[in-house]
Every structure is written in C-alpha cells, then in structure tokens.
Amino acid sequence: MILKSLNFIGEPTTVLFRKKDINIDQLGVFMSRKYQCNSDMATWATLLLKGKFVYIAEILSSFRIHEGQASLRSKIHQMGLRELKYLLEDGKKRV
C-alpha cells in the first residue's frame, strides 16, 4: 500500500475493524506521527501492525473524484506526497 502510494484498502467508510484495536486518538496516526492528507493510510498501517486482516477484492463501494476536491489542489497534493514519504520511511523502521 505505502510502497505503491495507493490506498487499495479504501476510504474510512469502507473498512470494518474491531473497536478494541484502535482508539479515537490513534486515527490518522502511524508511528506517533499525525497525518493530515493520508490519515486513512496511516490508520490502516497502524491496524495492520496489530495482526491478521481480510481483504475482499470485490468492489463494494466507490469513490467519486470531482474538480472541487481538496486533494486535487496543488498545496494539498504536495503535502500528501510529503506524507507518503514519511509513511514509507516510518514503515521501513517497522520491517
């Protein structure tokens, strides 16, 4: 996920996990770093460190992309790229 810079797991509304595996303060956090643009990927990485998971390849939801989307703005996009770099660096520390 992090190596390919692709959130194939999905948006927060498409994932089910046990409430006991993460608390509200850990959402958007990976390796003690808080993420703004890639908060979902940071959360998934944190949860993946906790143990087993199941990935269903069947498409169960969709994500709409539109011109007004914040992630398409240059400043937000650049911040997201920086965060991906941090996710990759922090992830390598865990391997």
PDB file of N, CA and C in Angstrom:
ATOM      1  N   MET A   1       0.833  -1.189   0.000  1.00  0.00           N
ATOM      2  CA  MET A   1       0.000   0.000   0.000  1.00  0.00           C
ATOM      3  C   MET A   1       0.879   1.255   0.000  1.00  0.00           C
ATOM      4  N   ILE A   2       1.800   1.334   0.934  1.00  0.00           N
ATOM      5  CA  ILE A   2       2.647   2.523   1.047  1.00  0.00           C
ATOM      6  C   ILE A   2       3.662   2.562  -0.088  1.00  0.00           C
ATOM      7  N   LEU A   3       4.264   1.411  -0.414  1.00  0.00           N
ATOM      8  CA  LEU A   3       5.266   1.368  -1.482  1.00  0.00           C
ATOM      9  C   LEU A   3       4.697   1.800  -2.828  1.00  0.00           C
ATOM     10  N   LYS A   4       3.444   1.456  -3.084  1.00  0.00           N
ATOM     11  CA  LYS A   4       2.814   1.813  -4.357  1.00  0.00           C
ATOM     12  C   LYS A   4       2.115   3.165  -4.302  1.00  0.00           C
ATOM     13  N   SER A   5       2.119   3.806  -3.134  1.00  0.00           N
ATOM     14  CA  SER A   5       1.427   5.089  -2.941  1.00  0.00           C
ATOM     15  C   SER A   5      -0.027   4.992  -3.378  1.00  0.00           C
ATOM     16  N   LEU A   6      -0.642   3.872  -3.055  1.00  0.00           N
ATOM     17  CA  LEU A   6      -2.008   3.612  -3.486  1.00  0.00           C
ATOM     18  C   LEU A   6      -2.813   3.048  -2.327  1.00  0.00           C
ATOM     19  N   ASN A   7      -3.869   3.718  -1.990  1.00  0.00           N
ATOM     20  CA  ASN A   7      -4.740   3.258  -0.911  1.00  0.00           C
ATOM     21  C   ASN A   7      -5.739   2.254  -1.475  1.00  0.00           C
ATOM     22  N   PHE A   8      -5.300   1.017  -1.664  1.00  0.00           N
ATOM     23  CA  PHE A   8      -6.200  -0.003  -2.202  1.00  0.00           C
ATOM     24  C   PHE A   8      -7.137  -0.549  -1.140  1.00  0.00           C
ATOM     25  N   ILE A   9      -6.918  -0.212   0.115  1.00  0.00           N
ATOM     26  CA  ILE A   9      -7.815  -0.647   1.186  1.00  0.00           C
ATOM     27  C   ILE A   9      -9.115   0.144   1.136  1.00  0.00           C
ATOM     28  N   GLY A  10      -9.024   1.427   0.898  1.00  0.00           N
ATOM     29  CA  GLY A  10     -10.232   2.222   0.738  1.00  0.00           C
ATOM     30  C   GLY A  10     -10.371   3.348   1.744  1.00  0.00           C
ATOM     31  N   GLU A  11     -11.442   4.051   1.591  1.00  0.00           N
ATOM     32  CA  GLU A  11     -11.762   5.185   2.454  1.00  0.00           C
ATOM     33  C   GLU A  11     -12.246   4.684   3.812  1.00  0.00           C
ATOM     34  N   PRO A  12     -12.225   5.543   4.832  1.00  0.00           N
ATOM     35  CA  PRO A  12     -12.632   5.122   6.176  1.00  0.00           C
ATOM     36  C   PRO A  12     -14.024   4.490   6.257  1.00  0.00           C
ATOM     37  N   THR A  13     -14.925   4.879   5.398  1.00  0.00           N
ATOM     38  CA  THR A  13     -16.281   4.319   5.460  1.00  0.00           C
ATOM     39  C   THR A  13     -16.380   2.925   4.866  1.00  0.00           C
ATOM     40  N   THR A  14     -15.304   2.415   4.258  1.00  0.00           N
ATOM     41  CA  THR A  14     -15.362   1.097   3.622  1.00  0.00           C
ATOM     42  C   THR A  14     -14.677   0.005   4.430  1.00  0.00           C
ATOM     43  N   VAL A  15     -14.154   0.347   5.582  1.00  0.00           N
ATOM     44  CA  VAL A  15     -13.356  -0.602   6.360  1.00  0.00           C
ATOM     45  C   VAL A  15     -14.061  -0.942   7.669  1.00  0.00           C
ATOM     46  N   LEU A  16     -14.029  -2.214   8.010  1.00  0.00           N
ATOM     47  CA  LEU A  16     -14.539  -2.670   9.304  1.00  0.00           C
ATOM     48  C   LEU A  16     -13.362  -3.172  10.123  1.00  0.00           C
ATOM     49  N   PHE A  17     -13.307  -2.779  11.369  1.00  0.00           N
ATOM     50  CA  PHE A  17     -12.270  -3.273  12.267  1.00  0.00           C
ATOM     51  C   PHE A  17     -12.841  -3.313  13.675  1.00  0.00           C
ATOM     52  N   ARG A  18     -12.175  -4.064  14.530  1.00  0.00           N
ATOM     53  CA  ARG A  18     -12.635  -4.162  15.915  1.00  0.00           C
ATOM     54  C   ARG A  18     -12.327  -2.869  16.657  1.00  0.00           C
ATOM     55  N   LYS A  19     -13.300  -2.391  17.367  1.00  0.00           N
ATOM     56  CA  LYS A  19     -13.161  -1.149  18.126  1.00  0.00           C
ATOM     57  C   LYS A  19     -12.003  -1.224  19.124  1.00  0.00           C
ATOM     58  N   LYS A  20     -11.764  -2.399  19.665  1.00  0.00           N
ATOM     59  CA  LYS A  20     -10.699  -2.557  20.667  1.00  0.00           C
ATOM     60  C   LYS A  20      -9.299  -2.430  20.063  1.00  0.00           C
ATOM     61  N   ASP A  21      -9.173  -2.533  18.732  1.00  0.00           N
ATOM     62  CA  ASP A  21      -7.856  -2.492  18.091  1.00  0.00           C
ATOM     63  C   ASP A  21      -7.306  -1.088  17.876  1.00  0.00           C
ATOM     64  N   ILE A  22      -8.132  -0.080  18.012  1.00  0.00           N
ATOM     65  CA  ILE A  22      -7.648   1.291  17.824  1.00  0.00           C
ATOM     66  C   ILE A  22      -8.579   2.247  18.572  1.00  0.00           C
ATOM     67  N   ASN A  23      -8.020   3.267  19.183  1.00  0.00           N
ATOM     68  CA  ASN A  23      -8.883   4.249  19.840  1.00  0.00           C
ATOM     69  C   ASN A  23      -8.914   5.533  19.009  1.00  0.00           C
ATOM     70  N   ILE A  24      -9.791   6.408  19.337  1.00  0.00           N
ATOM     71  CA  ILE A  24     -10.034   7.625  18.555  1.00  0.00           C
ATOM     72  C   ILE A  24      -8.767   8.470  18.399  1.00  0.00           C
ATOM     73  N   ASP A  25      -7.901   8.462  19.399  1.00  0.00           N
ATOM     74  CA  ASP A  25      -6.660   9.249  19.335  1.00  0.00           C
ATOM     75  C   ASP A  25      -5.651   8.686  18.335  1.00  0.00           C
ATOM     76  N   GLN A  26      -5.813   7.428  17.943  1.00  0.00           N
ATOM     77  CA  GLN A  26      -4.884   6.790  17.014  1.00  0.00           C
ATOM     78  C   GLN A  26      -5.310   6.933  15.550  1.00  0.00           C
ATOM     79  N   LEU A  27      -6.499   7.453  15.306  1.00  0.00           N
ATOM     80  CA  LEU A  27      -6.952   7.619  13.922  1.00  0.00           C
ATOM     81  C   LEU A  27      -6.079   8.654  13.222  1.00  0.00           C
ATOM     82  N   GLY A  28      -5.541   8.299  12.074  1.00  0.00           N
ATOM     83  CA  GLY A  28      -4.676   9.208  11.327  1.00  0.00           C
ATOM     84  C   GLY A  28      -3.252   9.266  11.835  1.00  0.00           C
ATOM     85  N   VAL A  29      -2.894   8.347  12.729  1.00  0.00           N
ATOM     86  CA  VAL A  29      -1.552   8.336  13.317  1.00  0.00           C
ATOM     87  C   VAL A  29      -0.846   7.029  12.956  1.00  0.00           C
ATOM     88  N   PHE A  30       0.425   7.148  12.567  1.00  0.00           N
ATOM     89  CA  PHE A  30       1.274   5.975  12.350  1.00  0.00           C
ATOM     90  C   PHE A  30       2.646   6.284  12.919  1.00  0.00           C
ATOM     91  N   MET A  31       3.138   5.399  13.773  1.00  0.00           N
ATOM     92  CA  MET A  31       4.456   5.561  14.393  1.00  0.00           C
ATOM     93  C   MET A  31       4.573   6.934  15.070  1.00  0.00           C
ATOM     94  N   SER A  32       3.548   7.315  15.805  1.00  0.00           N
ATOM     95  CA  SER A  32       3.492   8.565  16.582  1.00  0.00           C
ATOM     96  C   SER A  32       3.441   9.836  15.743  1.00  0.00           C
ATOM     97  N   ARG A  33       3.289   9.715  14.431  1.00  0.00           N
ATOM     98  CA  ARG A  33       3.203  10.893  13.562  1.00  0.00           C
ATOM     99  C   ARG A  33       1.744  11.051  13.112  1.00  0.00           C
ATOM    100  N   LYS A  34       1.195  12.251  13.256  1.00  0.00           N
ATOM    101  CA  LYS A  34      -0.181  12.551  12.842  1.00  0.00           C
ATOM    102  C   LYS A  34      -0.177  12.977  11.374  1.00  0.00           C
ATOM    103  N   TYR A  35      -1.036  12.358  10.580  1.00  0.00           N
ATOM    104  CA  TYR A  35      -1.133  12.645   9.149  1.00  0.00           C
ATOM    105  C   TYR A  35      -2.418  13.406   8.846  1.00  0.00           C
ATOM    106  N   GLN A  36      -2.332  14.358   7.933  1.00  0.00           N
ATOM    107  CA  GLN A  36      -3.488  15.155   7.529  1.00  0.00           C
ATOM    108  C   GLN A  36      -4.082  14.641   6.216  1.00  0.00           C
ATOM    109  N   CYS A  37      -3.243  14.518   5.195  1.00  0.00           N
ATOM    110  CA  CYS A  37      -3.717  14.119   3.858  1.00  0.00           C
ATOM    111  C   CYS A  37      -3.882  12.613   3.722  1.00  0.00           C
ATOM    112  N   ASN A  38      -3.025  11.864   4.349  1.00  0.00           N
ATOM    113  CA  ASN A  38      -3.038  10.404   4.232  1.00  0.00           C
ATOM    114  C   ASN A  38      -3.420   9.750   5.553  1.00  0.00           C
ATOM    115  N   SER A  39      -4.364  10.359   6.243  1.00  0.00           N
ATOM    116  CA  SER A  39      -4.757   9.854   7.558  1.00  0.00           C
ATOM    117  C   SER A  39      -5.353   8.454   7.469  1.00  0.00           C
ATOM    118  N   ASP A  40      -6.066   8.160   6.378  1.00  0.00           N
ATOM    119  CA  ASP A  40      -6.627   6.819   6.236  1.00  0.00           C
ATOM    120  C   ASP A  40      -5.517   5.783   6.089  1.00  0.00           C
ATOM    121  N   MET A  41      -4.519   6.046   5.252  1.00  0.00           N
ATOM    122  CA  MET A  41      -3.420   5.100   5.075  1.00  0.00           C
ATOM    123  C   MET A  41      -2.616   4.931   6.365  1.00  0.00           C
ATOM    124  N   ALA A  42      -2.445   6.007   7.122  1.00  0.00           N
ATOM    125  CA  ALA A  42      -1.749   5.921   8.410  1.00  0.00           C
ATOM    126  C   ALA A  42      -2.537   5.035   9.373  1.00  0.00           C
ATOM    127  N   THR A  43      -3.845   5.186   9.385  1.00  0.00           N
ATOM    128  CA  THR A  43      -4.694   4.367  10.248  1.00  0.00           C
ATOM    129  C   THR A  43      -4.619   2.905   9.840  1.00  0.00           C
ATOM    130  N   TRP A  44      -4.676   2.626   8.530  1.00  0.00           N
ATOM    131  CA  TRP A  44      -4.626   1.230   8.063  1.00  0.00           C
ATOM    132  C   TRP A  44      -3.280   0.605   8.418  1.00  0.00           C
ATOM    133  N   ALA A  45      -2.188   1.360   8.256  1.00  0.00           N
ATOM    134  CA  ALA A  45      -0.861   0.840   8.597  1.00  0.00           C
ATOM    135  C   ALA A  45      -0.786   0.501  10.089  1.00  0.00           C
ATOM    136  N   THR A  46      -1.354   1.355  10.928  1.00  0.00           N
ATOM    137  CA  THR A  46      -1.384   1.099  12.370  1.00  0.00           C
ATOM    138  C   THR A  46      -2.172  -0.168  12.671  1.00  0.00           C
ATOM    139  N   LEU A  47      -3.336  -0.317  12.045  1.00  0.00           N
ATOM    140  CA  LEU A  47      -4.161  -1.507  12.266  1.00  0.00           C
ATOM    141  C   LEU A  47      -3.488  -2.770  11.735  1.00  0.00           C
ATOM    142  N   LEU A  48      -2.806  -2.667  10.595  1.00  0.00           N
ATOM    143  CA  LEU A  48      -2.143  -3.840  10.017  1.00  0.00           C
ATOM    144  C   LEU A  48      -1.034  -4.371  10.920  1.00  0.00           C
ATOM    145  N   LEU A  49      -0.445  -3.506  11.727  1.00  0.00           N
ATOM    146  CA  LEU A  49       0.586  -3.949  12.664  1.00  0.00           C
ATOM    147  C   LEU A  49       0.005  -4.777  13.809  1.00  0.00           C
ATOM    148  N   LYS A  50      -1.298  -4.705  14.002  1.00  0.00           N
ATOM    149  CA  LYS A  50      -1.948  -5.394  15.117  1.00  0.00           C
ATOM    150  C   LYS A  50      -2.228  -6.863  14.830  1.00  0.00           C
ATOM    151  N   GLY A  51      -2.159  -7.283  13.570  1.00  0.00           N
ATOM    152  CA  GLY A  51      -2.404  -8.698  13.297  1.00  0.00           C
ATOM    153  C   GLY A  51      -3.036  -8.963  11.954  1.00  0.00           C
ATOM    154  N   LYS A  52      -3.778 -10.050  11.908  1.00  0.00           N
ATOM    155  CA  LYS A  52      -4.354 -10.544  10.660  1.00  0.00           C
ATOM    156  C   LYS A  52      -5.440  -9.623  10.128  1.00  0.00           C
ATOM    157  N   PHE A  53      -5.639  -9.697   8.806  1.00  0.00           N
ATOM    158  CA  PHE A  53      -6.706  -8.935   8.173  1.00  0.00           C
ATOM    159  C   PHE A  53      -7.235  -9.717   6.982  1.00  0.00           C
ATOM    160  N   VAL A  54      -8.393  -9.333   6.519  1.00  0.00           N
ATOM    161  CA  VAL A  54      -9.005  -9.938   5.335  1.00  0.00           C
ATOM    162  C   VAL A  54      -9.255  -8.830   4.337  1.00  0.00           C
ATOM    163  N   TYR A  55      -8.865  -9.071   3.102  1.00  0.00           N
ATOM    164  CA  TYR A  55      -9.095  -8.109   2.022  1.00  0.00           C
ATOM    165  C   TYR A  55     -10.047  -8.753   1.027  1.00  0.00           C
ATOM    166  N   ILE A  56     -11.167  -8.102   0.755  1.00  0.00           N
ATOM    167  CA  ILE A  56     -12.150  -8.599  -0.208  1.00  0.00           C
ATOM    168  C   ILE A  56     -11.932  -7.856  -1.516  1.00  0.00           C
ATOM    169  N   ALA A  57     -11.559  -8.576  -2.563  1.00  0.00           N
ATOM    170  CA  ALA A  57     -11.226  -7.950  -3.852  1.00  0.00           C
ATOM    171  C   ALA A  57     -12.462  -7.439  -4.598  1.00  0.00           C
ATOM    172  N   GLU A  58     -13.625  -7.919  -4.229  1.00  0.00           N
ATOM    173  CA  GLU A  58     -14.861  -7.482  -4.888  1.00  0.00           C
ATOM    174  C   GLU A  58     -15.120  -6.003  -4.579  1.00  0.00           C
ATOM    175  N   ILE A  59     -15.516  -5.233  -5.577  1.00  0.00           N
ATOM    176  CA  ILE A  59     -15.814  -3.812  -5.379  1.00  0.00           C
ATOM    177  C   ILE A  59     -17.121  -3.686  -4.602  1.00  0.00           C
ATOM    178  N   LEU A  60     -17.043  -3.086  -3.424  1.00  0.00           N
ATOM    179  CA  LEU A  60     -18.208  -2.934  -2.558  1.00  0.00           C
ATOM    180  C   LEU A  60     -18.616  -1.479  -2.364  1.00  0.00           C
ATOM    181  N   SER A  61     -17.771  -0.552  -2.804  1.00  0.00           N
ATOM    182  CA  SER A  61     -18.095   0.866  -2.706  1.00  0.00           C
ATOM    183  C   SER A  61     -17.341   1.608  -3.800  1.00  0.00           C
ATOM    184  N   SER A  62     -17.636   2.893  -3.930  1.00  0.00           N
ATOM    185  CA  SER A  62     -16.947   3.683  -4.958  1.00  0.00           C
ATOM    186  C   SER A  62     -16.528   5.027  -4.368  1.00  0.00           C
ATOM    187  N   PHE A  63     -15.640   5.682  -5.084  1.00  0.00           N
ATOM    188  CA  PHE A  63     -15.095   6.960  -4.645  1.00  0.00           C
ATOM    189  C   PHE A  63     -15.223   7.932  -5.802  1.00  0.00           C
ATOM    190  N   ARG A  64     -15.903   9.019  -5.578  1.00  0.00           N
ATOM    191  CA  ARG A  64     -16.148   9.995  -6.640  1.00  0.00           C
ATOM    192  C   ARG A  64     -15.046  11.043  -6.645  1.00  0.00           C
ATOM    193  N   ILE A  65     -14.506  11.334  -7.824  1.00  0.00           N
ATOM    194  CA  ILE A  65     -13.495  12.373  -7.988  1.00  0.00           C
ATOM    195  C   ILE A  65     -14.130  13.525  -8.747  1.00  0.00           C
ATOM    196  N   HIS A  66     -13.951  14.750  -8.229  1.00  0.00           N
ATOM    197  CA  HIS A  66     -14.535  15.921  -8.881  1.00  0.00           C
ATOM    198  C   HIS A  66     -13.564  17.095  -8.795  1.00  0.00           C
ATOM    199  N   GLU A  67     -13.785  18.111  -9.588  1.00  0.00           N
ATOM    200  CA  GLU A  67     -12.881  19.262  -9.700  1.00  0.00           C
ATOM    201  C   GLU A  67     -12.694  20.023  -8.394  1.00  0.00           C
ATOM    202  N   GLY A  68     -13.708  20.092  -7.562  1.00  0.00           N
ATOM    203  CA  GLY A  68     -13.628  20.848  -6.318  1.00  0.00           C
ATOM    204  C   GLY A  68     -12.972  20.094  -5.174  1.00  0.00           C
ATOM    205  N   GLN A  69     -12.523  18.909  -5.430  1.00  0.00           N
ATOM    206  CA  GLN A  69     -11.949  18.056  -4.407  1.00  0.00           C
ATOM    207  C   GLN A  69     -10.659  18.656  -3.848  1.00  0.00           C
ATOM    208  N   ALA A  70     -10.566  18.723  -2.522  1.00  0.00           N
ATOM    209  CA  ALA A  70      -9.398  19.335  -1.873  1.00  0.00           C
ATOM    210  C   ALA A  70      -8.101  18.629  -2.253  1.00  0.00           C
ATOM    211  N   SER A  71      -8.138  17.305  -2.423  1.00  0.00           N
ATOM    212  CA  SER A  71      -6.904  16.564  -2.714  1.00  0.00           C
ATOM    213  C   SER A  71      -6.331  16.884  -4.087  1.00  0.00           C
ATOM    214  N   LEU A  72      -7.093  17.557  -4.937  1.00  0.00           N
ATOM    215  CA  LEU A  72      -6.595  17.942  -6.255  1.00  0.00           C
ATOM    216  C   LEU A  72      -5.873  19.285  -6.230  1.00  0.00           C
ATOM    217  N   ARG A  73      -5.983  20.026  -5.136  1.00  0.00           N
ATOM    218  CA  ARG A  73      -5.291  21.314  -5.029  1.00  0.00           C
ATOM    219  C   ARG A  73      -3.790  21.083  -4.862  1.00  0.00           C
ATOM    220  N   SER A  74      -2.994  21.919  -5.498  1.00  0.00           N
ATOM    221  CA  SER A  74      -1.539  21.743  -5.533  1.00  0.00           C
ATOM    222  C   SER A  74      -0.913  21.665  -4.144  1.00  0.00           C
ATOM    223  N   LYS A  75      -1.280  22.578  -3.256  1.00  0.00           N
ATOM    224  CA  LYS A  75      -0.685  22.613  -1.910  1.00  0.00           C
ATOM    225  C   LYS A  75      -1.025  21.331  -1.139  1.00  0.00           C
ATOM    226  N   ILE A  76      -2.269  20.899  -1.232  1.00  0.00           N
ATOM    227  CA  ILE A  76      -2.701  19.678  -0.551  1.00  0.00           C
ATOM    228  C   ILE A  76      -1.994  18.471  -1.164  1.00  0.00           C
ATOM    229  N   HIS A  77      -1.886  18.459  -2.486  1.00  0.00           N
ATOM    230  CA  HIS A  77      -1.223  17.358  -3.183  1.00  0.00           C
ATOM    231  C   HIS A  77       0.243  17.252  -2.742  1.00  0.00           C
ATOM    232  N   GLN A  78       0.924  18.381  -2.630  1.00  0.00           N
ATOM    233  CA  GLN A  78       2.326  18.384  -2.198  1.00  0.00           C
ATOM    234  C   GLN A  78       2.466  17.881  -0.763  1.00  0.00           C
ATOM    235  N   MET A  79       1.541  18.294   0.113  1.00  0.00           N
ATOM    236  CA  MET A  79       1.574  17.817   1.492  1.00  0.00           C
ATOM    237  C   MET A  79       1.353  16.301   1.520  1.00  0.00           C
ATOM    238  N   GLY A  80       0.440  15.823   0.683  1.00  0.00           N
ATOM    239  CA  GLY A  80       0.188  14.389   0.604  1.00  0.00           C
ATOM    240  C   GLY A  80       1.413  13.613   0.153  1.00  0.00           C
ATOM    241  N   LEU A  81       2.155  14.153  -0.801  1.00  0.00           N
ATOM    242  CA  LEU A  81       3.386  13.499  -1.262  1.00  0.00           C
ATOM    243  C   LEU A  81       4.438  13.450  -0.156  1.00  0.00           C
ATOM    244  N   ARG A  82       4.555  14.545   0.607  1.00  0.00           N
ATOM    245  CA  ARG A  82       5.489  14.557   1.745  1.00  0.00           C
ATOM    246  C   ARG A  82       5.090  13.494   2.770  1.00  0.00           C
ATOM    247  N   GLU A  83       3.785  13.412   3.029  1.00  0.00           N
ATOM    248  CA  GLU A  83       3.314  12.428   3.999  1.00  0.00           C
ATOM    249  C   GLU A  83       3.575  11.002   3.524  1.00  0.00           C
ATOM    250  N   LEU A  84       3.430  10.752   2.228  1.00  0.00           N
ATOM    251  CA  LEU A  84       3.737   9.420   1.706  1.00  0.00           C
ATOM    252  C   LEU A  84       5.201   9.070   1.952  1.00  0.00           C
ATOM    253  N   LYS A  85       6.070  10.054   1.811  1.00  0.00           N
ATOM    254  CA  LYS A  85       7.500   9.851   2.087  1.00  0.00           C
ATOM    255  C   LYS A  85       7.686   9.458   3.551  1.00  0.00           C
ATOM    256  N   TYR A  86       7.011  10.160   4.459  1.00  0.00           N
ATOM    257  CA  TYR A  86       7.106   9.835   5.885  1.00  0.00           C
ATOM    258  C   TYR A  86       6.551   8.436   6.172  1.00  0.00           C
ATOM    259  N   LEU A  87       5.406   8.095   5.547  1.00  0.00           N
ATOM    260  CA  LEU A  87       4.827   6.768   5.738  1.00  0.00           C
ATOM    261  C   LEU A  87       5.814   5.686   5.309  1.00  0.00           C
ATOM    262  N   LEU A  88       6.457   5.895   4.185  1.00  0.00           N
ATOM    263  CA  LEU A  88       7.430   4.934   3.675  1.00  0.00           C
ATOM    264  C   LEU A  88       8.622   4.819   4.628  1.00  0.00           C
ATOM    265  N   GLU A  89       9.159   5.948   5.051  1.00  0.00           N
ATOM    266  CA  GLU A  89      10.305   5.940   5.971  1.00  0.00           C
ATOM    267  C   GLU A  89       9.945   5.282   7.300  1.00  0.00           C
ATOM    268  N   ASP A  90       8.800   5.660   7.864  1.00  0.00           N
ATOM    269  CA  ASP A  90       8.378   5.091   9.145  1.00  0.00           C
ATOM    270  C   ASP A  90       8.049   3.608   9.007  1.00  0.00           C
ATOM    271  N   GLY A  91       7.450   3.229   7.876  1.00  0.00           N
ATOM    272  CA  GLY A  91       7.134   1.826   7.626  1.00  0.00           C
ATOM    273  C   GLY A  91       8.383   0.966   7.544  1.00  0.00           C
ATOM    274  N   LYS A  92       9.433   1.484   6.931  1.00  0.00           N
ATOM    275  CA  LYS A  92      10.695   0.736   6.830  1.00  0.00           C
ATOM    276  C   LYS A  92      11.296   0.477   8.208  1.00  0.00           C
ATOM    277  N   LYS A  93      11.054   1.372   9.143  1.00  0.00           N
ATOM    278  CA  LYS A  93      11.566   1.190  10.507  1.00  0.00           C
ATOM    279  C   LYS A  93      10.907  -0.006  11.190  1.00  0.00           C
ATOM    280  N   ARG A  94       9.685  -0.333  10.768  1.00  0.00           N
ATOM    281  CA  ARG A  94       8.927  -1.426  11.382  1.00  0.00           C
ATOM    282  C   ARG A  94       9.255  -2.786  10.782  1.00  0.00           C
ATOM    283  N   VAL A  95       9.917  -2.805   9.625  1.00  0.00           N
ATOM    284  CA  VAL A  95      10.187  -4.085   8.943  1.00  0.00           C
ATOM    285  C   VAL A  95      11.384  -4.762   9.540  1.00  0.00           C
TER     286      VAL A  95
END
